[in-house]
mmCIF file of C-alpha atoms and ligand atoms in Angstrom:
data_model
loop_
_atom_site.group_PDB
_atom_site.id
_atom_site.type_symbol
_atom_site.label_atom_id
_atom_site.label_comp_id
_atom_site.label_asym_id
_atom_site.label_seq_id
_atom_site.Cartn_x
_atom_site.Cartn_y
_atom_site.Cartn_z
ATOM 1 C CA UNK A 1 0.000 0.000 0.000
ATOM 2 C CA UNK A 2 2.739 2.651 0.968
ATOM 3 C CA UNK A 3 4.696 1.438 -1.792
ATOM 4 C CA UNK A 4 1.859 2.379 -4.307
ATOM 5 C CA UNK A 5 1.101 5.486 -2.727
ATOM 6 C CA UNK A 6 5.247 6.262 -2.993
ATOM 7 C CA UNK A 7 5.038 5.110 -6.432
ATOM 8 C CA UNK A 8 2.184 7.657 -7.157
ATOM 9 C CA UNK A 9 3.775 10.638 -5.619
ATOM 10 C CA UNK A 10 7.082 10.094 -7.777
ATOM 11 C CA UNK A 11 4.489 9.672 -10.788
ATOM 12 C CA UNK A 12 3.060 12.786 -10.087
ATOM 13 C CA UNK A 13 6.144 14.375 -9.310
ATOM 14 C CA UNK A 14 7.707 13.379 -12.517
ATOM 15 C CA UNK A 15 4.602 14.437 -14.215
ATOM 16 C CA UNK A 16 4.891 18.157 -12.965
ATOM 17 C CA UNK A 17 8.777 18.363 -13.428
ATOM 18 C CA UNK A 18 9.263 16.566 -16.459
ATOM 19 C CA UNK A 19 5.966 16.043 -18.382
ATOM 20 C CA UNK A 20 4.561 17.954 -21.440
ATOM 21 C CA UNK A 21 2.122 20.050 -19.041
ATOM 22 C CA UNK A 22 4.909 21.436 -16.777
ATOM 23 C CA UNK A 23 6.298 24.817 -17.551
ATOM 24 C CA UNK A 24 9.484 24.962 -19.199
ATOM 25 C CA UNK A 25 12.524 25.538 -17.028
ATOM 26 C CA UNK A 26 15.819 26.624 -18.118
ATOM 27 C CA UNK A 27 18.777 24.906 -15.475
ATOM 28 C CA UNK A 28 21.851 26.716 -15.652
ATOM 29 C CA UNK A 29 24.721 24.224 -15.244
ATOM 30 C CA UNK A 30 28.842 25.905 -15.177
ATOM 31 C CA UNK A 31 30.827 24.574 -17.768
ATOM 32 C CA UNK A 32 33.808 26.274 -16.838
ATOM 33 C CA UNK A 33 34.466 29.417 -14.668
ATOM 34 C CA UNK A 34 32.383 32.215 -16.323
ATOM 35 C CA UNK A 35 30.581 29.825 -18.379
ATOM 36 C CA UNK A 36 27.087 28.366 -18.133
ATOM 37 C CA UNK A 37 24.621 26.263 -20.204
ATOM 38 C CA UNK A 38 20.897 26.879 -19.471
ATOM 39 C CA UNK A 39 19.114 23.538 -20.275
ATOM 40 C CA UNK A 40 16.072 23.477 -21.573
ATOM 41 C CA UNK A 41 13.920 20.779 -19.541
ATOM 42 C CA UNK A 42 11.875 19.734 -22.743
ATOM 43 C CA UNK A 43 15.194 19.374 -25.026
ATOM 44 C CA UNK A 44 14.704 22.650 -26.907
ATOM 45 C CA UNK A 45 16.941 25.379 -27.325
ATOM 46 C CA UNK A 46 19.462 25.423 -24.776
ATOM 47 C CA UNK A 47 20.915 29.158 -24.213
ATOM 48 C CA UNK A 48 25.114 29.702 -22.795
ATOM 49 C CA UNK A 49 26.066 32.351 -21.265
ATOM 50 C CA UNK A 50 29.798 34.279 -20.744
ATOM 51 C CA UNK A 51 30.328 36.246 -17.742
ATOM 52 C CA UNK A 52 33.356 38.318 -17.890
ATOM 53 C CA UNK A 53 34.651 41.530 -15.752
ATOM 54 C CA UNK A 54 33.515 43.903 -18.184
ATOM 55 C CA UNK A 55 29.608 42.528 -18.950
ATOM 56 C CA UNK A 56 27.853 39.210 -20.472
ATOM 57 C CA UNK A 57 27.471 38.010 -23.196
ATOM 58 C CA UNK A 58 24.564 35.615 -23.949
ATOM 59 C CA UNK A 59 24.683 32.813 -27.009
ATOM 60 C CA UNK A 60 20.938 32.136 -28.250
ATOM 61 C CA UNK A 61 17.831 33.160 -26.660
ATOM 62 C CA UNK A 62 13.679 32.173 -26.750
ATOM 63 C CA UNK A 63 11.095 34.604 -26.305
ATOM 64 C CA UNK A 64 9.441 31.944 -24.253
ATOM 65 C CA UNK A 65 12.240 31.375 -21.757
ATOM 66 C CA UNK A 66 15.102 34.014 -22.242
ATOM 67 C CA UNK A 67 13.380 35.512 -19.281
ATOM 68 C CA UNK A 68 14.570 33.028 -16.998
ATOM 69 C CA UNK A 69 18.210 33.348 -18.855
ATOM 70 C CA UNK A 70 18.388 36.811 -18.090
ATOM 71 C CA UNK A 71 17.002 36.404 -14.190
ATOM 72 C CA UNK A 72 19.851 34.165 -13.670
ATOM 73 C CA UNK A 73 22.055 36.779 -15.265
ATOM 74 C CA UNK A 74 20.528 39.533 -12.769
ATOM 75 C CA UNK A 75 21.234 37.256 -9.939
ATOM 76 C CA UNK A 76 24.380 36.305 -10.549
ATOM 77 C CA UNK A 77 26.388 40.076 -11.598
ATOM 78 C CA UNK A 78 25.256 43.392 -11.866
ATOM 79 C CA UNK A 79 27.117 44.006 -15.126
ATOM 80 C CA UNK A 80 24.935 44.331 -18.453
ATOM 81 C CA UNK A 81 24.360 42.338 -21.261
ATOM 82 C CA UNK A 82 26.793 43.597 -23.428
ATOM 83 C CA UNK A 83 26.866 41.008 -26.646
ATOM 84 C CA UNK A 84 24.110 38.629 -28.080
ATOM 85 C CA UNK A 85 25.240 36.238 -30.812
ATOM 86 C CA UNK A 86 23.188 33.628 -32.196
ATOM 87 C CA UNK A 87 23.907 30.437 -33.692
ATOM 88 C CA UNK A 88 21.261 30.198 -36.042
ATOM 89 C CA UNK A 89 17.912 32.133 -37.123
ATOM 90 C CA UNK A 90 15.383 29.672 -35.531
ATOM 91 C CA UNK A 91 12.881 30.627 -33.185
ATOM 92 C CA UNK A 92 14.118 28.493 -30.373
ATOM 93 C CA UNK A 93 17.476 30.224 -30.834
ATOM 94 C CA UNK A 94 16.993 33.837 -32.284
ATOM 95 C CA UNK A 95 13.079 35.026 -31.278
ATOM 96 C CA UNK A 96 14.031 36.577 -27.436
ATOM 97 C CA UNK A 97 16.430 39.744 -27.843
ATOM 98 C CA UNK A 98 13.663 41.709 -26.889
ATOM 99 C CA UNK A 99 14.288 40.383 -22.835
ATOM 100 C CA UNK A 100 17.738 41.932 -22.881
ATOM 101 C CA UNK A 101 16.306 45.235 -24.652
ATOM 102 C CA UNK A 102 17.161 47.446 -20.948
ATOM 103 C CA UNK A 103 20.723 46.875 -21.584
ATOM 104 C CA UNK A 104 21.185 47.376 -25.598
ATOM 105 C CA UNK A 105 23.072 45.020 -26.294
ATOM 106 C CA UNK A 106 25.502 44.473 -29.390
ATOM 107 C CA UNK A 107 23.631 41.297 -31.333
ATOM 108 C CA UNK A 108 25.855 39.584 -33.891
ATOM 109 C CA UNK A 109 24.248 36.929 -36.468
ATOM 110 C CA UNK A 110 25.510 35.979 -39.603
ATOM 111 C CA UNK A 111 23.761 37.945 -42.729
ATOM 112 C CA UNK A 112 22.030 34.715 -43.651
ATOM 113 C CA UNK A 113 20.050 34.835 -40.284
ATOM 114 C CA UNK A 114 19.171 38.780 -41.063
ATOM 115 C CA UNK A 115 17.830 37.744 -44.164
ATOM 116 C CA UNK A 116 16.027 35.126 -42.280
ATOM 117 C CA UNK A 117 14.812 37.344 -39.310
ATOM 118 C CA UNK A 118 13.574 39.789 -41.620
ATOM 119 C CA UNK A 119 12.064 37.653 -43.736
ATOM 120 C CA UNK A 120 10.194 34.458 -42.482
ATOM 121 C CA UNK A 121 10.776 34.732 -38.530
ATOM 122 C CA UNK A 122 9.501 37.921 -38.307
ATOM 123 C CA UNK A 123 6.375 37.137 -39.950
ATOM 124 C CA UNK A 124 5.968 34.113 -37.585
ATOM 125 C CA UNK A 125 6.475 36.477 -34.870
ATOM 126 C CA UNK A 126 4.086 39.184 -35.880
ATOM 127 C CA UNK A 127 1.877 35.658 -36.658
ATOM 128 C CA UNK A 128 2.000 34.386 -33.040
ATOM 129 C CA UNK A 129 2.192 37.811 -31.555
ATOM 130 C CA UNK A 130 -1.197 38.698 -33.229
ATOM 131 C CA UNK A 131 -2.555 35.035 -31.965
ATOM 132 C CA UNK A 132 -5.208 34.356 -29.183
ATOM 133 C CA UNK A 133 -3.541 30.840 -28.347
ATOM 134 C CA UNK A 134 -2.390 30.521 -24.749
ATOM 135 C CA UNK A 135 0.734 29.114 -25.711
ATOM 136 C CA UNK A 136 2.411 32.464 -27.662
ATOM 137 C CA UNK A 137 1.348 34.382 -24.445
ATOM 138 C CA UNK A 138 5.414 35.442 -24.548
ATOM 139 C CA UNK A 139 5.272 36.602 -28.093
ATOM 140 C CA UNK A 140 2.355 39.516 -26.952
ATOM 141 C CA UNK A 141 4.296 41.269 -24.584
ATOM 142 C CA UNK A 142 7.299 40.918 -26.350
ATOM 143 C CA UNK A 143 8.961 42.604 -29.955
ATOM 144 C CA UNK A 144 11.012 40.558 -32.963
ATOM 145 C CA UNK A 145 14.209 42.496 -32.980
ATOM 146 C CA UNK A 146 16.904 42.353 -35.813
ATOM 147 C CA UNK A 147 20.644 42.032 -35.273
ATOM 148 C CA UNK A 148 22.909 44.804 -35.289
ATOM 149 C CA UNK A 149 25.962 43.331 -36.782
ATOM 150 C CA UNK A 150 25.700 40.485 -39.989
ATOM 151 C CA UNK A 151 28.812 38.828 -41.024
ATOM 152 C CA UNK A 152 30.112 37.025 -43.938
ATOM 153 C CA UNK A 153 33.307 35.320 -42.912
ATOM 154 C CA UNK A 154 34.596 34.845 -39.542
ATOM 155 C CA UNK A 155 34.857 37.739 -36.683
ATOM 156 C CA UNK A 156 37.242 38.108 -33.858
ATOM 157 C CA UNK A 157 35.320 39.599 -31.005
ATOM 158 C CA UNK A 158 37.919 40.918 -27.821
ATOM 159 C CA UNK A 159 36.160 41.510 -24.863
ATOM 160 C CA UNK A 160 36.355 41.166 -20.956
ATOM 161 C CA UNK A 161 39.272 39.125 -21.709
ATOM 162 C CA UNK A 162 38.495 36.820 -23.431
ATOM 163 C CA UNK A 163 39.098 36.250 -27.499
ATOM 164 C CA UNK A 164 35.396 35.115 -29.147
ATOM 165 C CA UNK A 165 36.312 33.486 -32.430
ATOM 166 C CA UNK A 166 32.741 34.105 -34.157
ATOM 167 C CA UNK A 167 32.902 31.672 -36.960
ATOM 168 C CA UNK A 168 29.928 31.205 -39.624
ATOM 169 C CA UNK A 169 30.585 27.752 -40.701
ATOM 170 C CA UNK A 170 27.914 27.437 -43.601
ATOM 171 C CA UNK A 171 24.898 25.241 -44.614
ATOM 172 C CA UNK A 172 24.208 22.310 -41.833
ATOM 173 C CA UNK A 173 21.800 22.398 -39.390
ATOM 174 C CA UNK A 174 20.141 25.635 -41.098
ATOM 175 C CA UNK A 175 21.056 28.058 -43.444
ATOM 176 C CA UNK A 176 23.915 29.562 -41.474
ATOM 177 C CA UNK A 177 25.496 27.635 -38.492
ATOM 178 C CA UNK A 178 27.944 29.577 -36.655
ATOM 179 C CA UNK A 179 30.033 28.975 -33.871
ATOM 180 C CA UNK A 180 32.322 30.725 -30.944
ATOM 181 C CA UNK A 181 35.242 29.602 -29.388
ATOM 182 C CA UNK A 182 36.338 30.892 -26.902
ATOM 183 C CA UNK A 183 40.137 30.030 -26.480
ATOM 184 C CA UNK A 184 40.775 30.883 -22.675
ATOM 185 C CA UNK A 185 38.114 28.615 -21.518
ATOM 186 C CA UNK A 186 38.860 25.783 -23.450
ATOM 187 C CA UNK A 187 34.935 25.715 -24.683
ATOM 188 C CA UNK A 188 33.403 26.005 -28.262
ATOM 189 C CA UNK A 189 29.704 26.917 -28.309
ATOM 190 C CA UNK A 190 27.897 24.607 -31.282
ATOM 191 C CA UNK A 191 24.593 26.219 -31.613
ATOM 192 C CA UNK A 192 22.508 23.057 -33.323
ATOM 193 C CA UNK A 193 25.456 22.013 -35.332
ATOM 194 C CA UNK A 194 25.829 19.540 -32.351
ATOM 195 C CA UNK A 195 22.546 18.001 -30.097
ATOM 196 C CA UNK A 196 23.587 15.568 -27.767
ATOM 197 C CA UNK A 197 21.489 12.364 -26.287
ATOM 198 C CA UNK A 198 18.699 13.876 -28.990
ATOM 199 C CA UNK A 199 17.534 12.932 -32.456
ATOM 200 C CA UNK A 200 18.630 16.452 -34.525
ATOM 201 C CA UNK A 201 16.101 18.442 -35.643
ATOM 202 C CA UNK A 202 15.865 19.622 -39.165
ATOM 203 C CA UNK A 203 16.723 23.720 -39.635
ATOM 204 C CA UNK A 204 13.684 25.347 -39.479
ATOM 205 C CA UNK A 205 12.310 29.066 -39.971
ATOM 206 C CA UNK A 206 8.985 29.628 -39.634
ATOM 207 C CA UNK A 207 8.151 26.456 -41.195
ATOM 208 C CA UNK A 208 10.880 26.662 -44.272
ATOM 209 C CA UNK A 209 13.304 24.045 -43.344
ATOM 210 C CA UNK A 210 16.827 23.790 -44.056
ATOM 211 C CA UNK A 211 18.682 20.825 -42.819
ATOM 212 C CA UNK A 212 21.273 19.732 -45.440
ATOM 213 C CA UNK A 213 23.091 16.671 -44.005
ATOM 214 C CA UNK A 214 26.018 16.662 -46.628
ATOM 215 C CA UNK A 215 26.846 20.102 -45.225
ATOM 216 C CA UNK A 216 26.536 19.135 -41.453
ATOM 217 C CA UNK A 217 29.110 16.377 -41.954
ATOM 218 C CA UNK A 218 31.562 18.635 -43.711
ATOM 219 C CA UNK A 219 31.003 21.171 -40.784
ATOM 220 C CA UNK A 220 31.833 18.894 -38.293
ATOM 221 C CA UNK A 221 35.116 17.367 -40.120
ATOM 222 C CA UNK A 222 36.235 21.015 -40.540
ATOM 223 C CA UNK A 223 35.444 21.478 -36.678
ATOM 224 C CA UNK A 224 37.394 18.951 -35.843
ATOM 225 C CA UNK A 225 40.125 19.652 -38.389
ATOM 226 C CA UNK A 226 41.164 22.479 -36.249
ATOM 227 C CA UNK A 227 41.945 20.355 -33.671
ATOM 228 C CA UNK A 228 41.109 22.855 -31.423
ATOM 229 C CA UNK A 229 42.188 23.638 -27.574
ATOM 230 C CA UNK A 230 38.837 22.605 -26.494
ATOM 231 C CA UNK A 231 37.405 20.886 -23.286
ATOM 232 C CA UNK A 232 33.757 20.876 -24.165
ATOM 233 C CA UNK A 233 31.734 21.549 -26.846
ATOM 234 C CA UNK A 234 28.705 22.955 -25.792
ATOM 235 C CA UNK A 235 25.322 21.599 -27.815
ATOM 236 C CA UNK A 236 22.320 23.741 -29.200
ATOM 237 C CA UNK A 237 20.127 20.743 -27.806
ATOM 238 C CA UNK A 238 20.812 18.433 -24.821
ATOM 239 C CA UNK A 239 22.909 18.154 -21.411
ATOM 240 C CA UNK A 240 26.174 19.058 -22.035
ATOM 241 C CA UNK A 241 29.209 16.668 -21.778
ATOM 242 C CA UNK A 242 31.610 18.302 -19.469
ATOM 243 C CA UNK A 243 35.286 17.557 -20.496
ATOM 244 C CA UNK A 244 34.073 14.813 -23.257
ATOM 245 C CA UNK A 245 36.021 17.119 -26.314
ATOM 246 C CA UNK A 246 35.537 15.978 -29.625
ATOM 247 C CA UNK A 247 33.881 12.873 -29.261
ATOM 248 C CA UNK A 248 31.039 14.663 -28.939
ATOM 249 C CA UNK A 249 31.375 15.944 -32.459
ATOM 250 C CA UNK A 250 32.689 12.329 -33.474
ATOM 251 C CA UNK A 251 29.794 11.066 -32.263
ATOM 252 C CA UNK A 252 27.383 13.530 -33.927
ATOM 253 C CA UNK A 253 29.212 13.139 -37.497
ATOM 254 C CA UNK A 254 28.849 9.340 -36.904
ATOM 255 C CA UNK A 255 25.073 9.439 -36.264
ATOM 256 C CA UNK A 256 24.392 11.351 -39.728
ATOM 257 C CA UNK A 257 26.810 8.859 -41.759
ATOM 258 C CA UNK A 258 25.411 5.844 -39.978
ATOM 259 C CA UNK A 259 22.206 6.830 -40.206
ATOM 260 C CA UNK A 260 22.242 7.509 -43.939
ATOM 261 C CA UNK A 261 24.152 4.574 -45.000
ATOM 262 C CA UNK A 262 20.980 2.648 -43.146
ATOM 263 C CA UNK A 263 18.319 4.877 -45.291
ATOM 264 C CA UNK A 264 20.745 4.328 -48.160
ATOM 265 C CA UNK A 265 20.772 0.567 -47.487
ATOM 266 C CA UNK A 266 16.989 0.057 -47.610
ATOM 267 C CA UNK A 267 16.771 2.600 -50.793
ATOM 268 C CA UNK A 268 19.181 -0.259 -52.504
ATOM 269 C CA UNK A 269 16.942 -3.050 -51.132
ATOM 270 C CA UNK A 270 14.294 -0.746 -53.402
ATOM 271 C CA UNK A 271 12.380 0.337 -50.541
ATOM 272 C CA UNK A 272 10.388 3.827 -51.249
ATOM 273 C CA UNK A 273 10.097 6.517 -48.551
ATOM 274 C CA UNK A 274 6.714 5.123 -46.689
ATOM 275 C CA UNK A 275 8.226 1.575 -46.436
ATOM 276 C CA UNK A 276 11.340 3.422 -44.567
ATOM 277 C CA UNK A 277 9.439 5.336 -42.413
ATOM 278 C CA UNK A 278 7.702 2.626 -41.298
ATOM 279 C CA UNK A 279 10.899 0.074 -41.123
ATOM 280 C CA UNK A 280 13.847 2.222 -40.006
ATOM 281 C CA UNK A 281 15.251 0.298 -36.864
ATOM 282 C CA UNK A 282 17.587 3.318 -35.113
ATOM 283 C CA UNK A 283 20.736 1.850 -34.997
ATOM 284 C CA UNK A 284 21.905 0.534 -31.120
ATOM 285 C CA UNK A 285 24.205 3.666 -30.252
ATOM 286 C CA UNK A 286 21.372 5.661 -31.088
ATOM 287 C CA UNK A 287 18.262 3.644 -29.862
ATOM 288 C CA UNK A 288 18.624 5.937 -26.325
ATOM 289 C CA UNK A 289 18.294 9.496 -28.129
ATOM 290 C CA UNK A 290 14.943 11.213 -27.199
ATOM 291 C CA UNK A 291 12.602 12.661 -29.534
ATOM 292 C CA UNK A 292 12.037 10.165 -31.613
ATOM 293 C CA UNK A 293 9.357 11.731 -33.562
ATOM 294 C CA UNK A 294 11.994 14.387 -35.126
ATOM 295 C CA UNK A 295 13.399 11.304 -37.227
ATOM 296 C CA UNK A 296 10.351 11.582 -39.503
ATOM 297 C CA UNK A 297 11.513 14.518 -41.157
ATOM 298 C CA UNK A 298 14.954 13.299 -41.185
ATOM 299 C CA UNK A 299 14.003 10.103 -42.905
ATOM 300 C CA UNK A 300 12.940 12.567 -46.010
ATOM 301 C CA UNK A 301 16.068 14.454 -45.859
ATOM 302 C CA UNK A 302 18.515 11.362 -45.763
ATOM 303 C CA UNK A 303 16.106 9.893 -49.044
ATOM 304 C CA UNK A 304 16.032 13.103 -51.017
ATOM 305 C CA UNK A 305 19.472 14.538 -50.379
ATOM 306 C CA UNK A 306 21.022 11.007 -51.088
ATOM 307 C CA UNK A 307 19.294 11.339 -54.494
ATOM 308 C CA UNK A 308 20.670 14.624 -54.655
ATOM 309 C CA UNK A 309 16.372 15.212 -55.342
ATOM 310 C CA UNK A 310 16.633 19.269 -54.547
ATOM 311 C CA UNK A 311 15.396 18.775 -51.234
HETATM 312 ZN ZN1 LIG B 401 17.285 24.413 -32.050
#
């Protein structure tokens, strides 16, 4: 009897801290002094931030929970939010500049993510802002903002420091992946070019998607190519591996090569794109990744791109 009633309260309390209905919470966890990761409890955008002597800077922010990034901020230092960057143009990533609008922050994005603010994700903003639904409540208080700085090529940012190796990497996980490294802690911030303990979710903005997995291999191998000084690499999605270095990005390369040779396999055995769908086994390393449902779209992009089919 006690035992079921124990067994019930952990239910419960699993329900309200994990489950679907709870409110998202973003846990910030210290990679390395000055450096933390804000999980997102649900596996969506995760959000790193740099505190250094002369202000933060903050690597991808949510209208729905950037809130809760910059309260942690706020309790933590009294200096301002001097720098947003973002990794990639996605809402989960690029929708929640407006929280940090008190300090003015410098925001630096690549130009393909302008292009993409201005153009789709604003409109979904505007969309969800203008909405009744319950769930876009953050989008009505809040403003899309667009970044002050675009680059084309890669962007040496000195500050509190530290050297910020701003670094747009090209077509992967969206349109245009970029990533900061940040020598003197030994850390390299991935944005979704890396998701760890996750399926990958295809590049989306405002419901144009992007993924292009040829790219997101080559990305990786020139990652890793630089053999950089780095302890962690610090995912767009997922807990991050403290101190597990570039097996993180082996083991992110190796999922999209495995998992396309698979798709490949059953397109030789002449299977079409419902009978993989329906067949795909993950393979073993894999079988623990959560959201399971993302490899739907993935199964389309492994089919089509392998074709080369203009997907
Ligand atoms: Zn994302």
């Amino acid at each position: 009897m006690m035992r079921t009633y124990f067994a019930a309260v952990l239910a419960l309390i699993w329900s309200l801290t994990t489950g679907a209905s709870a409110p998202v919470r973003m846990t910030p966890l210290k990679v390395t002094d000055g450096v933390y990761m804000l999980e997102h409890s649900r596996g969506s955008g995760n959000s790193t931030v740099i505190f250094t002597d002369d202000g933060v800077v903050v690597l991808d922010f949510h209208i729905d929970n950037a809130d809760q990034t910059l309260a942690f901020i706020r309790k933590t230092t009294d200096k301002k939010v001097k720098y947003l960057i973002t990794s990639h143009s996605a809402g989960d990533h690029a929708s929640g500049a407006w929280h940090f609008r008190e300090d003015a922050p410098v925001w630096i994005a690549t130009k393909n993510q302008v292009h993409d603010l201005q153009m789709q994700e604003r409109e979904e903003f505007l969309q969800r802002k203008n909405s009744t639904e319950a769930r876009y409540a953050a989008y009505k208080k809040g403003e899309p903002l667009t970044p002050t700085i675009g680059i084309d090529g890669p962007m040496t940012l000195y500050f509190g420091g530290l050297t910020f190796q701003i670094t747009p990497e090209g077509r992967g996980h969206s349109t245009g992946d970029l990533t900061v490294y940040i020598p003197q802690k030994r850390v390299m911030l991935m944005g979704d070019l890396l998701d760890t303990e996750i399926h990958p979710g295809q590049g989306e903005s405002a419901g144009v998607f992007f993924s292009n997995v040829a790219g997101w291999i080559k990305i990786l191998d020139n990652v890793m190519a630089r053999s950089l000084a780095v302890e962690t690499y610090i995912p767009g999605h997922g807990p991050v591996h403290i101190g597990r270095g570039v097996k993180d990005l082996e083991e992110q390369k190796r999922y999209f090569v495995v998992m396309r040779d698979e798709v490949a396999k059953m397109v030789q055995a002449g299977k079409t794109l419902e009978q993989i769908e329906k067949e795909f086994k993950v393979p073993q390393e894999f079988a623990h990744y959560k959201r399971p449902e993302r490899l739907r779209d993935f199964y389309k992009l492994f089919y089509h791109q392998l074709a080369e089919a203009g997907f």
